[in-house]
PDB file of C-alpha atoms in Angstrom:
ATOM      1  CA  ALA N  17    -238.448 340.565  72.522  1.00 34.00           C
ATOM      2  CA  ILE N  18    -235.323 338.302  72.356  1.00 33.00           C
ATOM      3  CA  GLU N  19    -235.557 338.053  68.650  1.00 34.00           C
ATOM      4  CA  ALA N  20    -235.408 342.022  68.396  1.00 35.00           C
ATOM      5  CA  ALA N  21    -232.489 342.266  70.474  1.00 36.00           C
ATOM      6  CA  ASN N  22    -230.517 339.895  68.521  1.00 37.00           C
ATOM      7  CA  GLN N  23    -231.526 341.738  65.100  1.00 36.00           C
ATOM      8  CA  ASN N  24    -230.459 344.923  66.818  1.00 40.00           C
ATOM      9  CA  ASP N  25    -227.146 343.694  67.947  1.00 38.00           C
ATOM     10  CA  LEU N  26    -226.528 341.857  64.815  1.00 35.00           C
ATOM     11  CA  SER N  27    -226.966 344.903  62.832  1.00 35.00           C
ATOM     12  CA  GLU N  28    -225.065 347.418  65.195  1.00 38.00           C
ATOM     13  CA  ARG N  29    -221.993 345.117  65.431  1.00 37.00           C
ATOM     14  CA  GLY N  30    -222.483 343.207  62.029  1.00 34.00           C
ATOM     15  CA  SER N  31    -221.688 339.696  63.455  1.00 46.00           C
ATOM     16  CA  ALA N  32    -222.479 337.381  66.282  1.00 73.00           C
ATOM     17  CA  GLU N  33    -218.783 336.295  66.357  1.00 79.00           C
ATOM     18  CA  PRO N  34    -216.967 338.350  69.288  1.00 87.00           C
ATOM     19  CA  PRO N  35    -214.491 341.010  67.943  1.00 92.00           C
ATOM     20  CA  ILE N  36    -211.088 338.926  67.472  1.00 93.00           C
ATOM     21  CA  ASP N  37    -209.220 342.342  68.011  1.00 93.00           C
ATOM     22  CA  GLY N  38    -210.712 343.023  71.213  1.00 94.00           C
ATOM     23  CA  VAL N  39    -209.772 339.606  72.708  1.00 95.00           C
ATOM     24  CA  ARG N  40    -206.553 340.197  71.413  1.00 94.00           C
ATOM     25  CA  GLU N  41    -206.013 343.282  73.112  1.00 95.00           C
ATOM     26  CA  VAL N  42    -207.367 341.488  76.334  1.00 96.00           C
ATOM     27  CA  LEU N  43    -204.684 338.651  76.253  1.00 96.00           C
ATOM     28  CA  THR N  44    -201.881 341.044  75.494  1.00 94.00           C
ATOM     29  CA  GLU N  45    -203.183 342.979  78.518  1.00 95.00           C
ATOM     30  CA  LEU N  46    -202.544 339.775  80.593  1.00 94.00           C
ATOM     31  CA  GLY N  47    -199.030 339.278  79.175  1.00 93.00           C
ATOM     32  CA  HIS N  48    -199.196 337.083  76.039  1.00 90.00           C
ATOM     33  CA  GLY N  49    -196.859 337.837  73.371  1.00 81.00           C
ATOM     34  CA  ASP N  50    -196.839 337.249  69.792  1.00 80.00           C
ATOM     35  CA  LEU N  51    -200.761 337.157  68.855  1.00 87.00           C
ATOM     36  CA  ALA N  52    -200.173 338.096  65.284  1.00 80.00           C
ATOM     37  CA  GLU N  53    -201.760 334.650  64.226  1.00 89.00           C
ATOM     38  CA  LEU N  54    -204.860 334.622  66.845  1.00 93.00           C
ATOM     39  CA  THR N  55    -207.637 332.603  65.703  1.00 94.00           C
ATOM     40  CA  MET N  56    -211.212 331.922  67.201  1.00 94.00           C
ATOM     41  CA  ARG N  57    -213.695 329.025  66.237  1.00 93.00           C
ATOM     42  CA  ALA N  58    -216.889 328.492  67.878  1.00 92.00           C
ATOM     43  CA  ILE N  59    -217.486 325.104  69.583  1.00 87.00           C
ATOM     44  CA  PRO N  60    -220.981 323.684  69.239  1.00 79.00           C
ATOM     45  CA  GLY N  61    -223.255 323.023  72.150  1.00 68.00           C
ATOM     46  CA  GLY N  62    -224.208 324.933  75.320  1.00 59.00           C
ATOM     47  CA  ALA N  63    -227.354 326.312  74.374  1.00 65.00           C
ATOM     48  CA  SER N  64    -227.787 329.173  76.659  1.00 79.00           C
ATOM     49  CA  ARG N  65    -224.302 330.359  76.415  1.00 87.00           C
ATOM     50  CA  GLN N  66    -221.368 330.638  73.502  1.00 91.00           C
ATOM     51  CA  VAL N  67    -218.057 329.405  73.541  1.00 92.00           C
ATOM     52  CA  PHE N  68    -215.119 329.697  71.554  1.00 94.00           C
ATOM     53  CA  ILE N  69    -211.753 328.332  71.388  1.00 94.00           C
ATOM     54  CA  VAL N  70    -209.064 330.783  71.125  1.00 96.00           C
ATOM     55  CA  GLU N  71    -205.734 329.910  69.652  1.00 95.00           C
ATOM     56  CA  SER N  72    -202.154 331.235  69.167  1.00 93.00           C
ATOM     57  CA  GLY N  73    -199.521 328.810  67.944  1.00 88.00           C
ATOM     58  CA  ARG N  74    -199.491 326.520  70.878  1.00 88.00           C
ATOM     59  CA  ASP N  75    -201.356 328.671  73.022  1.00 92.00           C
ATOM     60  CA  ARG N  76    -205.251 328.266  73.658  1.00 94.00           C
ATOM     61  CA  TRP N  77    -207.759 329.978  75.674  1.00 96.00           C
ATOM     62  CA  VAL N  78    -211.510 329.360  76.245  1.00 95.00           C
ATOM     63  CA  LEU N  79    -213.997 332.319  75.807  1.00 96.00           C
ATOM     64  CA  ARG N  80    -217.670 332.193  77.240  1.00 94.00           C
ATOM     65  CA  ARG N  81    -219.959 334.938  76.630  1.00 93.00           C
ATOM     66  CA  ASP N  82    -223.849 335.394  76.326  1.00 91.00           C
ATOM     67  CA  PRO N  83    -225.153 335.472  73.001  1.00 87.00           C
ATOM     68  CA  PRO N  84    -226.590 338.825  71.582  1.00 82.00           C
ATOM     69  CA  GLY N  85    -229.633 339.492  73.172  1.00 76.00           C
ATOM     70  CA  ALA N  86    -229.534 336.742  75.391  1.00 71.00           C
ATOM     71  CA  GLN N  87    -231.508 336.625  78.916  1.00 72.00           C
ATOM     72  CA  SER N  88    -230.274 334.493  81.966  1.00 76.00           C
ATOM     73  CA  PHE N  89    -231.426 333.857  85.701  1.00 76.00           C
ATOM     74  CA  VAL N  90    -227.875 334.553  86.477  1.00 83.00           C
ATOM     75  CA  PRO N  91    -225.777 337.192  84.906  1.00 91.00           C
ATOM     76  CA  LEU N  92    -222.225 335.833  83.134  1.00 93.00           C
ATOM     77  CA  GLU N  93    -220.097 337.948  85.595  1.00 95.00           C
ATOM     78  CA  VAL N  94    -221.844 335.747  88.611  1.00 94.00           C
ATOM     79  CA  GLU N  95    -220.923 332.761  87.050  1.00 93.00           C
ATOM     80  CA  TYR N  96    -217.342 334.197  86.752  1.00 96.00           C
ATOM     81  CA  ARG N  97    -216.971 334.555  90.389  1.00 95.00           C
ATOM     82  CA  ALA N  98    -218.550 331.178  91.000  1.00 94.00           C
ATOM     83  CA  ILE N  99    -215.971 329.294  88.829  1.00 94.00           C
ATOM     84  CA  ALA N 100    -213.518 331.220  90.751  1.00 95.00           C
ATOM     85  CA  ALA N 101    -214.667 331.144  94.019  1.00 94.00           C
ATOM     86  CA  ALA N 102    -214.779 327.054  93.230  1.00 94.00           C
ATOM     87  CA  ARG N 103    -211.089 327.027  92.083  1.00 94.00           C
ATOM     88  CA  GLU N 104    -210.251 328.485  95.297  1.00 94.00           C
ATOM     89  CA  ALA N 105    -211.956 326.297  97.193  1.00 92.00           C
ATOM     90  CA  GLY N 106    -210.089 323.338  95.161  1.00 93.00           C
ATOM     91  CA  VAL N 107    -212.419 322.331  92.875  1.00 93.00           C
ATOM     92  CA  ALA N 108    -210.866 321.232  89.346  1.00 91.00           C
ATOM     93  CA  ALA N 109    -212.006 324.211  87.364  1.00 91.00           C
ATOM     94  CA  PRO N 110    -209.689 326.227  84.984  1.00 93.00           C
ATOM     95  CA  PRO N 111    -207.923 329.634  85.815  1.00 95.00           C
ATOM     96  CA  THR N 112    -210.340 332.738  84.784  1.00 96.00           C
ATOM     97  CA  LEU N 113    -208.827 335.498  83.341  1.00 97.00           C
ATOM     98  CA  ARG N 114    -210.749 338.258  82.559  1.00 97.00           C
ATOM     99  CA  PHE N 115    -214.318 339.122  82.642  1.00 97.00           C
ATOM    100  CA  GLU N 116    -215.805 341.910  80.152  1.00 96.00           C
ATOM    101  CA  ALA N 117    -219.381 343.600  80.574  1.00 95.00           C
ATOM    102  CA  ALA N 118    -221.506 343.642  77.625  1.00 92.00           C
ATOM    103  CA  GLY N 119    -220.421 346.343  75.252  1.00 92.00           C
ATOM    104  CA  GLY N 120    -216.803 345.675  76.393  1.00 94.00           C
ATOM    105  CA  ARG N 121    -213.908 344.113  74.086  1.00 95.00           C
ATOM    106  CA  PHE N 122    -215.828 340.732  73.845  1.00 95.00           C
ATOM    107  CA  GLY N 123    -218.943 342.204  72.094  1.00 93.00           C
ATOM    108  CA  THR N 124    -221.376 340.679  74.673  1.00 93.00           C
ATOM    109  CA  ALA N 125    -221.084 340.014  78.574  1.00 94.00           C
ATOM    110  CA  GLY N 126    -218.244 337.178  78.725  1.00 95.00           C
ATOM    111  CA  PHE N 127    -215.100 335.690  79.891  1.00 97.00           C
ATOM    112  CA  LEU N 128    -212.039 334.409  78.957  1.00 97.00           C
ATOM    113  CA  MET N 129    -210.293 331.342  80.765  1.00 96.00           C
ATOM    114  CA  ASP N 130    -207.563 328.658  80.351  1.00 96.00           C
ATOM    115  CA  HIS N 131    -208.014 326.146  78.148  1.00 95.00           C
ATOM    116  CA  VAL N 132    -207.661 322.850  79.825  1.00 92.00           C
ATOM    117  CA  GLU N 133    -206.830 319.705  77.758  1.00 91.00           C
ATOM    118  CA  GLY N 134    -209.330 316.640  77.896  1.00 89.00           C
ATOM    119  CA  GLU N 135    -212.346 314.822  76.291  1.00 89.00           C
ATOM    120  CA  SER N 136    -215.967 316.275  77.506  1.00 83.00           C
ATOM    121  CA  VAL N 137    -218.071 314.424  75.060  1.00 87.00           C
ATOM    122  CA  ALA N 138    -219.816 311.865  77.245  1.00 89.00           C
ATOM    123  CA  PRO N 139    -220.385 308.879  75.115  1.00 92.00           C
ATOM    124  CA  ARG N 140    -216.690 308.681  74.396  1.00 94.00           C
ATOM    125  CA  VAL N 141    -215.719 308.966  78.129  1.00 93.00           C
ATOM    126  CA  LEU N 142    -218.289 306.427  78.846  1.00 92.00           C
ATOM    127  CA  ARG N 143    -217.846 304.026  76.183  1.00 94.00           C
ATOM    128  CA  ARG N 144    -214.295 304.002  74.356  1.00 96.00           C
ATOM    129  CA  ASP N 145    -211.543 301.383  75.574  1.00 96.00           C
ATOM    130  CA  GLU N 146    -208.892 304.152  75.840  1.00 95.00           C
ATOM    131  CA  TYR N 147    -210.725 305.516  78.781  1.00 95.00           C
ATOM    132  CA  ALA N 148    -211.564 302.433  81.093  1.00 96.00           C
ATOM    133  CA  SER N 149    -209.273 303.551  83.695  1.00 95.00           C
ATOM    134  CA  ALA N 150    -210.020 306.874  83.578  1.00 93.00           C
ATOM    135  CA  ARG N 151    -213.681 305.267  84.145  1.00 94.00           C
ATOM    136  CA  GLU N 152    -212.427 303.515  87.639  1.00 95.00           C
ATOM    137  CA  GLY N 153    -211.413 306.498  89.055  1.00 94.00           C
ATOM    138  CA  LEU N 154    -214.024 308.921  87.879  1.00 92.00           C
ATOM    139  CA  PRO N 155    -216.694 307.921  90.470  1.00 93.00           C
ATOM    140  CA  ALA N 156    -214.606 309.032  93.306  1.00 95.00           C
ATOM    141  CA  GLN N 157    -213.268 312.082  91.486  1.00 93.00           C
ATOM    142  CA  LEU N 158    -216.951 313.265  91.040  1.00 93.00           C
ATOM    143  CA  ALA N 159    -217.802 312.999  94.758  1.00 94.00           C
ATOM    144  CA  GLU N 160    -214.730 314.708  95.530  1.00 95.00           C
ATOM    145  CA  ALA N 161    -215.467 317.814  93.169  1.00 93.00           C
ATOM    146  CA  LEU N 162    -219.206 317.863  94.523  1.00 94.00           C
ATOM    147  CA  ALA N 163    -218.083 317.825  98.322  1.00 95.00           C
ATOM    148  CA  ARG N 164    -215.608 320.477  97.300  1.00 95.00           C
ATOM    149  CA  ILE N 165    -218.209 322.352  95.692  1.00 94.00           C
ATOM    150  CA  HIS N 166    -220.876 322.089  98.549  1.00 92.00           C
ATOM    151  CA  ALA N 167    -218.160 323.684 100.674  1.00 92.00           C
ATOM    152  CA  VAL N 168    -217.901 326.886  99.141  1.00 92.00           C
ATOM    153  CA  ASP N 169    -219.527 329.588 101.192  1.00 91.00           C
ATOM    154  CA  PRO N 170    -222.424 330.897  98.661  1.00 90.00           C
ATOM    155  CA  ALA N 171    -221.815 334.242 100.526  1.00 90.00           C
ATOM    156  CA  ILE N 172    -218.332 334.971  98.865  1.00 92.00           C
ATOM    157  CA  VAL N 173    -220.097 335.126  95.519  1.00 93.00           C
ATOM    158  CA  GLU N 174    -220.884 338.734  94.703  1.00 93.00           C
ATOM    159  CA  GLY N 175    -224.487 338.639  93.143  1.00 91.00           C
ATOM    160  CA  LEU N 176    -225.141 335.045  93.587  1.00 87.00           C
ATOM    161  CA  PRO N 177    -229.246 334.919  93.661  1.00 83.00           C
ATOM    162  CA  ALA N 178    -230.677 333.594  97.212  1.00 81.00           C
ATOM    163  CA  PRO N 179    -233.874 331.858  97.454  1.00 79.00           C
ATOM    164  CA  GLU N 180    -236.742 333.594  98.890  1.00 81.00           C
ATOM    165  CA  GLY N 181    -238.025 332.110 101.990  1.00 82.00           C
ATOM    166  CA  PRO N 182    -236.558 329.622 104.582  1.00 85.00           C
ATOM    167  CA  ASP N 183    -236.954 326.631 101.892  1.00 89.00           C
ATOM    168  CA  PRO N 184    -234.891 326.796  98.776  1.00 88.00           C
ATOM    169  CA  ALA N 185    -236.575 323.452  97.693  1.00 90.00           C
ATOM    170  CA  LEU N 186    -240.077 324.962  97.423  1.00 93.00           C
ATOM    171  CA  ALA N 187    -238.537 328.101  96.526  1.00 91.00           C
ATOM    172  CA  ALA N 188    -237.465 326.374  93.481  1.00 90.00           C
ATOM    173  CA  CYS N 189    -240.423 324.991  92.741  1.00 94.00           C
ATOM    174  CA  ALA N 190    -242.109 328.200  92.670  1.00 93.00           C
ATOM    175  CA  LEU N 191    -239.806 329.446  90.600  1.00 90.00           C
ATOM    176  CA  TRP N 192    -240.073 326.940  87.596  1.00 92.00           C
ATOM    177  CA  GLU N 193    -244.041 326.821  88.337  1.00 94.00           C
ATOM    178  CA  SER N 194    -243.930 330.984  87.550  1.00 93.00           C
ATOM    179  CA  GLU N 195    -242.006 330.419  84.358  1.00 91.00           C
ATOM    180  CA  LEU N 196    -244.390 327.680  83.246  1.00 93.00           C
ATOM    181  CA  ASP N 197    -247.218 330.214  83.698  1.00 93.00           C
ATOM    182  CA  ARG N 198    -245.319 332.797  82.219  1.00 91.00           C
ATOM    183  CA  ILE N 199    -244.907 330.398  78.952  1.00 90.00           C
ATOM    184  CA  GLY N 200    -248.260 329.508  79.166  1.00 90.00           C
ATOM    185  CA  GLU N 201    -248.161 326.253  77.208  1.00 91.00           C
ATOM    186  CA  PRO N 202    -249.069 323.340  78.915  1.00 91.00           C
ATOM    187  CA  LEU N 203    -246.630 320.906  79.827  1.00 94.00           C
ATOM    188  CA  PRO N 204    -248.196 318.114  82.057  1.00 95.00           C
ATOM    189  CA  ALA N 205    -245.129 315.898  82.410  1.00 96.00           C
ATOM    190  CA  THR N 206    -243.240 318.452  83.731  1.00 95.00           C
ATOM    191  CA  GLU N 207    -246.123 319.946  85.809  1.00 96.00           C
ATOM    192  CA  ALA N 208    -246.519 316.560  87.428  1.00 97.00           C
ATOM    193  CA  GLY N 209    -242.967 316.253  88.215  1.00 97.00           C
ATOM    194  CA  LEU N 210    -242.836 320.139  89.841  1.00 96.00           C
ATOM    195  CA  ARG N 211    -246.157 318.876  91.871  1.00 96.00           C
ATOM    196  CA  TRP N 212    -244.124 315.974  92.970  1.00 97.00           C
ATOM    197  CA  LEU N 213    -241.255 317.652  94.325  1.00 96.00           C
ATOM    198  CA  ARG N 214    -243.254 320.152  95.973  1.00 95.00           C
ATOM    199  CA  LEU N 215    -245.240 317.292  97.875  1.00 96.00           C
ATOM    200  CA  ASN N 216    -241.501 315.251  98.557  1.00 96.00           C
ATOM    201  CA  ALA N 217    -239.611 318.241  99.062  1.00 93.00           C
ATOM    202  CA  PRO N 218    -236.661 317.818 101.854  1.00 92.00           C
ATOM    203  CA  PRO N 219    -236.647 319.388 105.212  1.00 91.00           C
ATOM    204  CA  PRO N 220    -235.519 323.098 104.791  1.00 88.00           C
ATOM    205  CA  PRO N 221    -231.117 322.659 105.098  1.00 86.00           C
ATOM    206  CA  ASP N 222    -229.615 324.459 108.218  1.00 87.00           C
ATOM    207  CA  ARG N 223    -227.597 326.930 106.129  1.00 84.00           C
ATOM    208  CA  PRO N 224    -227.507 327.725 102.727  1.00 82.00           C
ATOM    209  CA  THR N 225    -225.093 325.388 100.453  1.00 84.00           C
ATOM    210  CA  PHE N 226    -223.433 326.323  96.950  1.00 86.00           C
ATOM    211  CA  VAL N 227    -224.456 323.710  94.514  1.00 85.00           C
ATOM    212  CA  HIS N 228    -223.826 323.015  90.622  1.00 87.00           C
ATOM    213  CA  GLY N 229    -227.058 323.285  88.884  1.00 81.00           C
ATOM    214  CA  ASP N 230    -225.997 321.159  86.056  1.00 82.00           C
ATOM    215  CA  PHE N 231    -223.424 318.431  87.230  1.00 85.00           C
ATOM    216  CA  ARG N 232    -223.682 315.608  84.742  1.00 78.00           C
ATOM    217  CA  LEU N 233    -221.854 313.505  81.882  1.00 69.00           C
TER     218      LEU N 233
END
């Protein structure tokens, strides 16, 4: 089904690239002037979503969007709202600028946000000498970021999925167990890990907490 959706989308739009004229139109609405030399290039990595760097002179933005025919547990619009809520709570996150639904000016669902200069390739951050001083302060910064993320009230993020039942840990186990059943392929190590997690689940929390699902370098 996903492959068919991909083929249909590509045949209708002719390309898996976002329409740059649509991106230019959105940036113009946001108050950015001379965009005649606007360019866009894909950034590799990020298997579930596409990421593009958009440039015009010295200005840069990031476009994050669904690949054609994509399926996800959480819609990209909810991710957009979650990033905005985290930033409002003081988390170091780029300002989000504009969301466009599927079929809009980005082609598929996607959003623009400001570009933040920095290094994101983990081996470079962890090994290169020029990042030695950064590594000294990084653990405390990571802890502060996690604390601020956990302080966000999940109720303010419209559309954020809530776990079924009183125990989110067991609900997460049930979700991935059902996904394994749906796939129908034997994955013994994953199944054993889920079994261990179910048997060693922590006590249910006193209240729902906002967490980052992929916090790592």
